[in-house]
Amino acid sequence: MPAYDDLMAFQRVTEALSQVAGRAGWDQEAIMPRGAAPQRAEEMAALEEVLHARRTDPRLGDWLREAHAPDAVADANLREIRRSYDRNRKVPAALAAELARVTSLAQGQWAEARAAEDAAAFLPVLSEVVRLRREEAAHLAEGGDPYDALMQDYEPGGSAEDMAAMFDQMRPRLVALRQMALDGPEAPRLSGHFPKADQLKLAEQIAAAFGYDFDHGRLDLAVHPFSSGSGLDVRITTRVDEADPFNCLYSTIHEVGHACYEQGVDGAYLLTPIGNGVSMGVHESQSRSYENQMGRSEAYCGWLYGRMRDVFGDIGVGSERDFYRAVNAVHSGYIRTEADELHYNLHVMLRFDLERALIRGELDVADLEAAWNERFEADFGVAVDKPSNGFMQDVHWSVGLMGYFPTYSLGNLFAGCLMAAARADLPGLDADLAKGDPSAATGWMRDKLQRHGALRTPTETIRHATGQKPSARPLLDYLDAKFSDLYGG
Amino acid sequence: MPAYDDLMAFQRVTEALSQVAGRAGWDQEAIMPRGAAPQRAEEMAALEEVLHARRTDPRLGDWLREAHAPDAVADANLREIRRSYDRNRKVPAALAAELARVTSLAQGQWAEARAAEDAAAFLPVLSEVVRLRREEAAHLAEGGDPYDALMQDYEPGGSAEDMAAMFDQMRPRLVALRQMALDGPEAPRLSGHFPKADQLKLAEQIAAAFGYDFDHGRLDLAVHPFSSGSGLDVRITTRVDEADPFNCLYSTIHEVGHACYEQGVDGAYLLTPIGNGVSMGVHESQSRSYENQMGRSEAYCGWLYGRMRDVFGDIGVGSERDFYRAVNAVHSGYIRTEADELHYNLHVMLRFDLERALIRGELDVADLEAAWNERFEADFGVAVDKPSNGFMQDVHWSVGLMGYFPTYSLGNLFAGCLMAAARADLPGLDADLAKGDPSAATGWMRDKLQRHGALRTPTETIRHATGQKPSARPLLDYLDAKFSDLYGG
């Protein structure tokens, strides 16, 4: 099958260039000298120009027509290449270029306007981003739902209808649990001094224990922690707040979840279309399993309590149980990225409804702030005090990432399914976690899910790992049990 | 002139991609996780494929035919693009690919064979490299001298004949000075403990004082120090030996010289063919001016002596003069990169004669080690004890860098011309250096040379800066005065 071989040889170079572009992004966020920004923008645009030309190269169409898949791996490779080719060919080059230009501009304007709490300065460019993304969605949807069309970049096979059904199922139980927690006893707080170097050393040890391979990655600092790269070079970043060690530790565990997914993919898939995580939702299932389901479990918190006292001395809480309560404190805060497991999905629901309305043309950008503030007060019982605590807190919309937010909740849902299955297979899991050892669970995750990369679709990936169709029930049962124990009568 | 504009727009993307490739190389040497090497090799090959396609794109030929240069800048840009295009078109793609493959392989084999002191293990791949480079040289030379053809990649306009004449002029005076130094009093040696963190902090301060701009660069560690990048992101590396602080400090000053050249180029030339150093020889003129002519001057050593005692306490030498003698110790060592200013050019002459004979087919790879050892003993008075101290010490030949070595000596020669001119213009230079302040001289260098990038040819660049045709006399006079003072009767 020469067509398939030619296609894969061409694609391999594209994948390699895409890794280069990803690492240039890592460099920019993690270690680039400040003054290099204007040149870096040109370098990223040059790489994007090359990648776009390759992704829309007419030879891909010929090869895709002629190639036959003799096995499941080839079938999956063709599926991924076809999806990318069709997607990129549907969008006129001029529109793609305009979107790249405007979103790059918009991100800077968003950051400046947010720092100045100046919503009016942000709205014009946001309107432009929404207009262009709606135009793009119209090209992609070909008469179908425009929001669904945008979702495909992040969650292939996902739909707004499924997401809405998921949220409808989650919402009443989350709201009830949240109320119980807010009415319950106040959680203890850590106090003490947590030196940066000690936090980073502990974070490194924990990352390694969760299976992160430093021979194929590295840990650096960044303003917003992220994981980057696939295959043999998967880098993570974290941040440090000397007053709040949970920030560093749980950001690290979260990014380790993402990174272990990429590091865990079968080496035979290196630099092929299936040699990486299959979707944002499945990716987030890994980060949330590591961070929340394991890292914030009572068993692991028991171990971490002892470890933190070894490293930092007195940390202001007097028992493992109190430490567990501190880790899982429930507060009605403004900021999504600081939210507890109960509030987190409520934050996402708000964004999902608003961005869906924007893309469908049912909400004007001019009315977005008011809509946000009204909804936030209704859901969270607190009035938004300033744009940076409201609709301007996230970078996503400025860079055109509409259709992305629901994958965070989908990831939580998938994590619920996966960890319920893992716990059924691994009766000794809590005993291991109580010794600071998540390796049985991370090994389970690698074997059942991570090593397969994008071999199967997202839903099939979860079904293969768990033996069940994905559902919100395991997550809700987990949250119910955990927070009833912590806050219930 | 639409052809010129189209050409420059196309070229700008190529330049940006070339910066990306350079930074991927930096990453690989400075900070890449060990296990990422196989993937990185594919990423570098992918970038090289894209760059080679752009450098030989047939549209370049059309544009070059149609474009007219309205001014000196456009003229220089066309000169550089034409040189690259002609050069890359002359070499068959299959040969270029084979060279890339074999030299990449050979570098690893060289490193392994060198570590094992196993010359026989290195010779087959070296023969292959020499064979391919000779073949390439034949394509490039089109009947002319093959060694000259290879030199053009490193020193446009350079010729073996000119280099040989330069060495003939240098050799007798260097040999005489060297003998005087070896017969003279032994130089003092530093002793003490030089903690890594303190060395790096001092190196950073010195780098900044020499004009390195940390807002557009960064300093990291690497096994072999180097400078990388052009324009707004020029990074340097150094290494640290806790027993020998000169290793770190003078490596840093050397790389700062290279980096300041790149950082100093006029911002209007950013990402254009003239937006970088014009040749290896002119580049080396900057690193050697900074490292030797300034950094190892008696005035600067006086300041550095005090600074090092502030930082490290007792360093085992009792006066500024003894410190100056320690910095400029003359030894008949095996290793080029550790050589003093007198022996350095003798090392280069040996390599120049041997590699020229290899490329001309006058010396077989099988006879290289014997030829090296015979020549070394004749020139240095010491028998080579093992291959890593002999013909296998440098990476250059394994990666096909024949024609490169003479640019090191040319750089020393140019540095002699430049600093003689700078000293004539700046009578207070030594008084400044005695205060640890090289800014007048680095400012002179920026104004006279660095900011012009590759606007002029290498020889014209030196002539423009000094007002004189380049010659070995200033370097020889400088060495004569310095080492006669240090070691003469």
Short mmCIF file of N, CA and C in Angstrom, two decimals, chain B residues 97-239:
data_model
loop_
_atom_site.label_atom_id
_atom_site.label_comp_id
_atom_site.label_asym_id
_atom_site.label_seq_id
_atom_site.Cartn_x
_atom_site.Cartn_y
_atom_site.Cartn_z
N ALA B 97 21.36 15.05 1.46
CA ALA B 97 20.68 14.20 2.44
C ALA B 97 21.64 13.17 3.02
N GLU B 98 22.47 12.59 2.15
CA GLU B 98 23.44 11.59 2.59
C GLU B 98 24.46 12.22 3.55
N LEU B 99 24.89 13.43 3.23
CA LEU B 99 25.83 14.12 4.11
C LEU B 99 25.22 14.38 5.48
N ALA B 100 23.97 14.82 5.48
CA ALA B 100 23.29 15.09 6.75
C ALA B 100 23.19 13.81 7.57
N ARG B 101 22.83 12.71 6.88
CA ARG B 101 22.66 11.45 7.59
C ARG B 101 23.99 10.96 8.16
N VAL B 102 25.02 10.96 7.31
CA VAL B 102 26.30 10.40 7.74
C VAL B 102 26.97 11.25 8.82
N THR B 103 26.91 12.57 8.68
CA THR B 103 27.58 13.39 9.69
C THR B 103 26.85 13.30 11.03
N SER B 104 25.54 13.16 10.99
CA SER B 104 24.80 13.02 12.24
C SER B 104 25.20 11.71 12.94
N LEU B 105 25.31 10.67 12.14
CA LEU B 105 25.77 9.37 12.64
C LEU B 105 27.21 9.46 13.15
N ALA B 106 28.05 10.13 12.36
CA ALA B 106 29.48 10.17 12.64
C ALA B 106 29.77 10.88 13.96
N GLN B 107 28.98 11.88 14.27
CA GLN B 107 29.23 12.62 15.51
C GLN B 107 29.12 11.69 16.72
N GLY B 108 28.08 10.86 16.72
CA GLY B 108 27.92 9.89 17.81
C GLY B 108 29.06 8.89 17.85
N GLN B 109 29.46 8.39 16.67
CA GLN B 109 30.55 7.42 16.62
C GLN B 109 31.86 8.03 17.07
N TRP B 110 32.08 9.29 16.68
CA TRP B 110 33.28 10.00 17.13
C TRP B 110 33.29 10.09 18.65
N ALA B 111 32.17 10.50 19.25
CA ALA B 111 32.13 10.68 20.71
C ALA B 111 32.41 9.35 21.42
N GLU B 112 31.81 8.28 20.91
CA GLU B 112 32.04 6.97 21.53
C GLU B 112 33.48 6.51 21.35
N ALA B 113 33.98 6.63 20.12
CA ALA B 113 35.34 6.17 19.83
C ALA B 113 36.36 6.99 20.60
N ARG B 114 36.12 8.27 20.73
CA ARG B 114 37.04 9.13 21.46
C ARG B 114 37.08 8.72 22.93
N ALA B 115 35.89 8.48 23.50
CA ALA B 115 35.83 8.06 24.91
C ALA B 115 36.59 6.75 25.10
N ALA B 116 36.56 5.87 24.07
CA ALA B 116 37.23 4.57 24.17
C ALA B 116 38.67 4.62 23.64
N GLU B 117 39.13 5.80 23.22
CA GLU B 117 40.48 5.94 22.63
C GLU B 117 40.67 4.94 21.49
N ASP B 118 39.61 4.76 20.71
CA ASP B 118 39.62 3.73 19.67
C ASP B 118 39.61 4.38 18.29
N ALA B 119 40.78 4.74 17.79
CA ALA B 119 40.87 5.42 16.50
C ALA B 119 40.29 4.55 15.38
N ALA B 120 40.56 3.24 15.45
CA ALA B 120 40.11 2.35 14.37
C ALA B 120 38.59 2.37 14.23
N ALA B 121 37.89 2.57 15.34
CA ALA B 121 36.43 2.59 15.28
C ALA B 121 35.91 3.85 14.61
N PHE B 122 36.73 4.88 14.60
CA PHE B 122 36.30 6.17 14.04
C PHE B 122 36.64 6.29 12.55
N LEU B 123 37.70 5.62 12.11
CA LEU B 123 38.20 5.86 10.76
C LEU B 123 37.21 5.54 9.64
N PRO B 124 36.45 4.43 9.73
CA PRO B 124 35.53 4.15 8.60
C PRO B 124 34.52 5.27 8.37
N VAL B 125 33.91 5.76 9.43
CA VAL B 125 32.90 6.79 9.23
C VAL B 125 33.56 8.11 8.84
N LEU B 126 34.75 8.36 9.36
CA LEU B 126 35.47 9.58 8.95
C LEU B 126 35.82 9.53 7.46
N SER B 127 36.23 8.34 6.99
CA SER B 127 36.51 8.19 5.55
C SER B 127 35.28 8.53 4.73
N GLU B 128 34.15 8.07 5.22
CA GLU B 128 32.89 8.32 4.53
C GLU B 128 32.57 9.82 4.51
N VAL B 129 32.78 10.47 5.62
CA VAL B 129 32.54 11.92 5.69
C VAL B 129 33.46 12.64 4.72
N VAL B 130 34.73 12.29 4.73
CA VAL B 130 35.70 12.95 3.84
C VAL B 130 35.33 12.70 2.38
N ARG B 131 34.95 11.46 2.07
CA ARG B 131 34.55 11.14 0.70
C ARG B 131 33.36 12.01 0.25
N LEU B 132 32.37 12.12 1.11
CA LEU B 132 31.18 12.89 0.76
C LEU B 132 31.48 14.39 0.66
N ARG B 133 32.31 14.88 1.57
CA ARG B 133 32.64 16.30 1.51
C ARG B 133 33.49 16.61 0.27
N ARG B 134 34.35 15.67 -0.12
CA ARG B 134 35.13 15.89 -1.34
C ARG B 134 34.20 15.92 -2.55
N GLU B 135 33.22 15.03 -2.52
CA GLU B 135 32.25 15.00 -3.61
C GLU B 135 31.47 16.33 -3.65
N GLU B 136 31.06 16.77 -2.47
CA GLU B 136 30.34 18.04 -2.40
C GLU B 136 31.23 19.18 -2.89
N ALA B 137 32.48 19.17 -2.44
CA ALA B 137 33.41 20.23 -2.84
C ALA B 137 33.58 20.26 -4.36
N ALA B 138 33.60 19.07 -4.99
CA ALA B 138 33.74 19.03 -6.45
C ALA B 138 32.55 19.70 -7.12
N HIS B 139 31.33 19.44 -6.60
CA HIS B 139 30.14 20.11 -7.14
C HIS B 139 30.23 21.63 -6.95
N LEU B 140 30.67 22.03 -5.77
CA LEU B 140 30.68 23.46 -5.45
C LEU B 140 31.79 24.19 -6.19
N ALA B 141 32.94 23.54 -6.35
CA ALA B 141 34.11 24.23 -6.90
C ALA B 141 34.01 24.42 -8.40
N GLU B 142 33.28 23.54 -9.07
CA GLU B 142 33.15 23.61 -10.53
C GLU B 142 34.51 23.80 -11.20
N GLY B 143 35.48 22.99 -10.81
CA GLY B 143 36.79 23.07 -11.43
C GLY B 143 37.82 23.83 -10.63
N GLY B 144 37.35 24.65 -9.67
CA GLY B 144 38.28 25.42 -8.84
C GLY B 144 38.83 24.58 -7.69
N ASP B 145 39.44 25.23 -6.73
CA ASP B 145 40.03 24.53 -5.59
C ASP B 145 38.93 24.01 -4.66
N PRO B 146 38.93 22.70 -4.38
CA PRO B 146 37.84 22.15 -3.58
C PRO B 146 37.84 22.67 -2.13
N TYR B 147 39.02 22.89 -1.57
CA TYR B 147 39.06 23.40 -0.19
C TYR B 147 38.52 24.83 -0.11
N ASP B 148 38.88 25.63 -1.08
CA ASP B 148 38.33 26.99 -1.14
C ASP B 148 36.80 26.95 -1.21
N ALA B 149 36.29 25.99 -1.98
CA ALA B 149 34.84 25.89 -2.14
C ALA B 149 34.18 25.62 -0.79
N LEU B 150 34.78 24.74 0.00
CA LEU B 150 34.20 24.44 1.31
C LEU B 150 34.32 25.63 2.26
N MET B 151 35.41 26.34 2.17
CA MET B 151 35.61 27.51 3.06
C MET B 151 34.51 28.56 2.93
N GLN B 152 33.90 28.64 1.74
CA GLN B 152 32.92 29.70 1.50
C GLN B 152 31.73 29.65 2.46
N ASP B 153 31.43 28.45 2.97
CA ASP B 153 30.32 28.36 3.93
C ASP B 153 30.63 29.08 5.24
N TYR B 154 31.91 29.19 5.54
CA TYR B 154 32.29 29.76 6.84
C TYR B 154 32.89 31.15 6.68
N GLU B 155 33.63 31.33 5.58
CA GLU B 155 34.32 32.59 5.36
C GLU B 155 34.18 32.98 3.89
N PRO B 156 33.04 33.59 3.54
CA PRO B 156 32.85 33.95 2.13
C PRO B 156 33.99 34.85 1.66
N GLY B 157 34.56 34.49 0.52
CA GLY B 157 35.68 35.27 0.00
C GLY B 157 37.04 34.77 0.45
N GLY B 158 37.05 33.89 1.44
CA GLY B 158 38.33 33.36 1.93
C GLY B 158 38.93 32.36 0.97
N SER B 159 40.23 32.16 1.03
CA SER B 159 40.87 31.16 0.19
C SER B 159 42.01 30.50 0.95
N ALA B 160 42.29 29.25 0.59
CA ALA B 160 43.37 28.52 1.23
C ALA B 160 44.70 29.23 1.03
N GLU B 161 44.86 29.83 -0.14
CA GLU B 161 46.11 30.54 -0.43
C GLU B 161 46.32 31.70 0.55
N ASP B 162 45.26 32.48 0.76
CA ASP B 162 45.35 33.59 1.72
C ASP B 162 45.63 33.07 3.14
N MET B 163 44.95 31.99 3.48
CA MET B 163 45.16 31.42 4.82
C MET B 163 46.60 30.96 4.98
N ALA B 164 47.10 30.28 3.95
CA ALA B 164 48.47 29.77 4.01
C ALA B 164 49.45 30.93 4.15
N ALA B 165 49.20 32.01 3.42
CA ALA B 165 50.07 33.18 3.52
C ALA B 165 50.01 33.77 4.93
N MET B 166 48.79 33.83 5.48
CA MET B 166 48.63 34.34 6.85
C MET B 166 49.45 33.50 7.82
N PHE B 167 49.32 32.19 7.68
CA PHE B 167 50.03 31.32 8.62
C PHE B 167 51.55 31.41 8.43
N ASP B 168 51.96 31.55 7.18
CA ASP B 168 53.41 31.69 6.94
C ASP B 168 53.96 32.94 7.62
N GLN B 169 53.14 33.98 7.61
CA GLN B 169 53.58 35.22 8.26
C GLN B 169 53.60 35.08 9.78
N MET B 170 52.59 34.37 10.32
CA MET B 170 52.48 34.26 11.78
C MET B 170 53.52 33.32 12.37
N ARG B 171 53.75 32.24 11.65
CA ARG B 171 54.42 31.10 12.25
C ARG B 171 55.78 31.41 12.91
N PRO B 172 56.71 32.07 12.18
CA PRO B 172 58.03 32.26 12.81
C PRO B 172 57.96 33.08 14.11
N ARG B 173 57.15 34.12 14.12
CA ARG B 173 57.10 34.95 15.33
C ARG B 173 56.42 34.22 16.47
N LEU B 174 55.38 33.44 16.14
CA LEU B 174 54.71 32.66 17.20
C LEU B 174 55.66 31.62 17.79
N VAL B 175 56.42 30.97 16.90
CA VAL B 175 57.34 29.93 17.37
C VAL B 175 58.41 30.55 18.27
N ALA B 176 58.91 31.71 17.86
CA ALA B 176 59.95 32.37 18.66
C ALA B 176 59.39 32.81 20.02
N LEU B 177 58.19 33.41 20.01
CA LEU B 177 57.58 33.88 21.27
C LEU B 177 57.29 32.69 22.19
N ARG B 178 56.81 31.64 21.60
CA ARG B 178 56.48 30.44 22.36
C ARG B 178 57.74 29.89 23.04
N GLN B 179 58.84 29.86 22.30
CA GLN B 179 60.07 29.33 22.88
C GLN B 179 60.52 30.21 24.04
N MET B 180 60.44 31.51 23.84
CA MET B 180 60.81 32.44 24.91
C MET B 180 59.96 32.20 26.16
N ALA B 181 58.67 32.02 25.94
CA ALA B 181 57.77 31.82 27.09
C ALA B 181 58.08 30.51 27.80
N LEU B 182 58.31 29.45 27.01
CA LEU B 182 58.58 28.15 27.64
C LEU B 182 59.92 28.17 28.39
N ASP B 183 60.85 28.99 27.91
CA ASP B 183 62.15 29.11 28.58
C ASP B 183 62.10 30.07 29.77
N GLY B 184 61.03 30.85 29.84
CA GLY B 184 60.95 31.88 30.88
C GLY B 184 60.48 31.32 32.21
N PRO B 185 60.22 32.23 33.15
CA PRO B 185 59.80 31.80 34.49
C PRO B 185 58.42 31.12 34.44
N GLU B 186 58.22 30.16 35.27
CA GLU B 186 56.93 29.47 35.30
C GLU B 186 55.85 30.41 35.85
N ALA B 187 54.66 30.32 35.25
CA ALA B 187 53.57 31.19 35.69
C ALA B 187 52.96 30.66 36.99
N PRO B 188 52.49 31.57 37.84
CA PRO B 188 51.81 31.13 39.08
C PRO B 188 50.49 30.44 38.74
N ARG B 189 50.00 29.65 39.68
CA ARG B 189 48.71 28.99 39.50
C ARG B 189 47.76 29.39 40.60
N LEU B 190 46.48 29.49 40.25
CA LEU B 190 45.47 29.74 41.27
C LEU B 190 45.29 28.51 42.14
N SER B 191 44.93 28.73 43.39
CA SER B 191 44.46 27.62 44.22
C SER B 191 43.31 28.13 45.06
N GLY B 192 42.54 27.21 45.61
CA GLY B 192 41.39 27.62 46.42
C GLY B 192 40.16 26.86 45.99
N HIS B 193 39.04 27.23 46.58
CA HIS B 193 37.78 26.59 46.22
C HIS B 193 36.89 27.63 45.56
N PHE B 194 36.28 27.25 44.44
CA PHE B 194 35.51 28.20 43.64
C PHE B 194 34.11 27.65 43.42
N PRO B 195 33.20 27.90 44.38
CA PRO B 195 31.86 27.29 44.29
C PRO B 195 31.13 27.68 43.01
N LYS B 196 30.43 26.69 42.47
CA LYS B 196 29.71 26.84 41.20
C LYS B 196 28.79 28.07 41.19
N ALA B 197 27.97 28.21 42.23
CA ALA B 197 26.99 29.30 42.25
C ALA B 197 27.70 30.65 42.22
N ASP B 198 28.83 30.76 42.93
CA ASP B 198 29.57 32.03 42.94
C ASP B 198 30.20 32.31 41.58
N GLN B 199 30.72 31.27 40.94
CA GLN B 199 31.29 31.45 39.60
C GLN B 199 30.22 31.94 38.63
N LEU B 200 29.04 31.32 38.70
CA LEU B 200 27.98 31.69 37.76
C LEU B 200 27.49 33.11 38.00
N LYS B 201 27.42 33.49 39.26
CA LYS B 201 26.97 34.85 39.57
C LYS B 201 27.97 35.87 39.04
N LEU B 202 29.25 35.58 39.26
CA LEU B 202 30.29 36.48 38.76
C LEU B 202 30.27 36.50 37.23
N ALA B 203 30.10 35.34 36.61
CA ALA B 203 30.05 35.27 35.15
C ALA B 203 28.89 36.11 34.61
N GLU B 204 27.76 36.08 35.29
CA GLU B 204 26.62 36.90 34.86
C GLU B 204 26.93 38.39 34.94
N GLN B 205 27.57 38.78 36.04
CA GLN B 205 27.91 40.20 36.20
C GLN B 205 28.89 40.64 35.12
N ILE B 206 29.86 39.79 34.85
CA ILE B 206 30.87 40.14 33.84
C ILE B 206 30.23 40.17 32.45
N ALA B 207 29.35 39.21 32.18
CA ALA B 207 28.65 39.20 30.89
C ALA B 207 27.90 40.50 30.67
N ALA B 208 27.18 40.94 31.71
CA ALA B 208 26.42 42.18 31.60
C ALA B 208 27.36 43.37 31.39
N ALA B 209 28.49 43.37 32.11
CA ALA B 209 29.44 44.49 31.98
C ALA B 209 30.02 44.54 30.56
N PHE B 210 30.20 43.39 29.94
CA PHE B 210 30.71 43.35 28.56
C PHE B 210 29.62 43.66 27.54
N GLY B 211 28.40 43.92 28.01
CA GLY B 211 27.36 44.39 27.11
C GLY B 211 26.33 43.34 26.72
N TYR B 212 26.43 42.12 27.29
CA TYR B 212 25.43 41.11 26.95
C TYR B 212 24.09 41.52 27.55
N ASP B 213 23.04 41.45 26.74
CA ASP B 213 21.71 41.93 27.13
C ASP B 213 20.84 40.74 27.55
N PHE B 214 20.66 40.59 28.86
CA PHE B 214 19.89 39.45 29.36
C PHE B 214 18.40 39.57 29.05
N ASP B 215 17.95 40.75 28.65
CA ASP B 215 16.55 40.89 28.21
C ASP B 215 16.33 40.22 26.86
N HIS B 216 17.40 39.97 26.15
CA HIS B 216 17.31 39.31 24.84
C HIS B 216 18.22 38.09 24.78
N GLY B 217 18.36 37.44 25.91
CA GLY B 217 19.19 36.24 25.95
C GLY B 217 19.15 35.61 27.32
N ARG B 218 19.84 34.51 27.48
CA ARG B 218 19.96 33.87 28.77
C ARG B 218 21.24 33.04 28.80
N LEU B 219 21.70 32.78 30.03
CA LEU B 219 22.95 32.04 30.24
C LEU B 219 22.60 30.70 30.88
N ASP B 220 22.99 29.62 30.23
CA ASP B 220 22.77 28.27 30.76
C ASP B 220 24.08 27.49 30.73
N LEU B 221 24.02 26.28 31.23
CA LEU B 221 25.20 25.42 31.23
C LEU B 221 25.17 24.47 30.03
N ALA B 222 26.35 24.13 29.50
CA ALA B 222 26.45 23.12 28.45
C ALA B 222 27.84 22.48 28.53
N VAL B 223 27.97 21.30 27.99
CA VAL B 223 29.26 20.61 28.04
C VAL B 223 30.31 21.42 27.28
N HIS B 224 29.96 21.86 26.06
CA HIS B 224 30.85 22.71 25.27
C HIS B 224 30.17 24.06 25.10
N PRO B 225 30.69 25.11 25.71
CA PRO B 225 30.02 26.42 25.64
C PRO B 225 29.84 26.90 24.20
N PHE B 226 28.71 27.55 23.95
CA PHE B 226 28.45 28.11 22.62
C PHE B 226 27.47 29.26 22.74
N SER B 227 27.35 30.02 21.65
CA SER B 227 26.37 31.09 21.54
C SER B 227 25.43 30.72 20.41
N SER B 228 24.17 31.08 20.52
CA SER B 228 23.18 30.61 19.55
C SER B 228 22.09 31.64 19.34
N GLY B 229 21.74 31.84 18.07
CA GLY B 229 20.60 32.71 17.76
C GLY B 229 21.04 34.08 17.27
N SER B 230 20.10 34.77 16.62
CA SER B 230 20.34 36.11 16.12
C SER B 230 19.16 37.00 16.53
N GLY B 231 19.37 38.29 16.45
CA GLY B 231 18.27 39.23 16.66
C GLY B 231 17.92 39.40 18.12
N LEU B 232 16.66 39.11 18.45
CA LEU B 232 16.15 39.42 19.78
C LEU B 232 16.27 38.27 20.77
N ASP B 233 16.85 37.15 20.35
CA ASP B 233 16.95 35.99 21.25
C ASP B 233 18.28 35.28 21.00
N VAL B 234 19.30 35.75 21.70
CA VAL B 234 20.66 35.25 21.49
C VAL B 234 21.16 34.66 22.81
N ARG B 235 21.25 33.34 22.86
CA ARG B 235 21.52 32.67 24.12
C ARG B 235 22.97 32.19 24.20
N ILE B 236 23.52 32.22 25.39
CA ILE B 236 24.89 31.72 25.57
C ILE B 236 24.90 30.63 26.63
N THR B 237 25.93 29.79 26.54
CA THR B 237 26.12 28.75 27.55
C THR B 237 27.56 28.84 28.06
N THR B 238 27.77 28.29 29.25
CA THR B 238 29.11 28.23 29.81
C THR B 238 29.25 26.91 30.55
N ARG B 239 30.42 26.67 31.14
CA ARG B 239 30.58 25.47 31.96
C ARG B 239 31.34 25.87 33.20
#
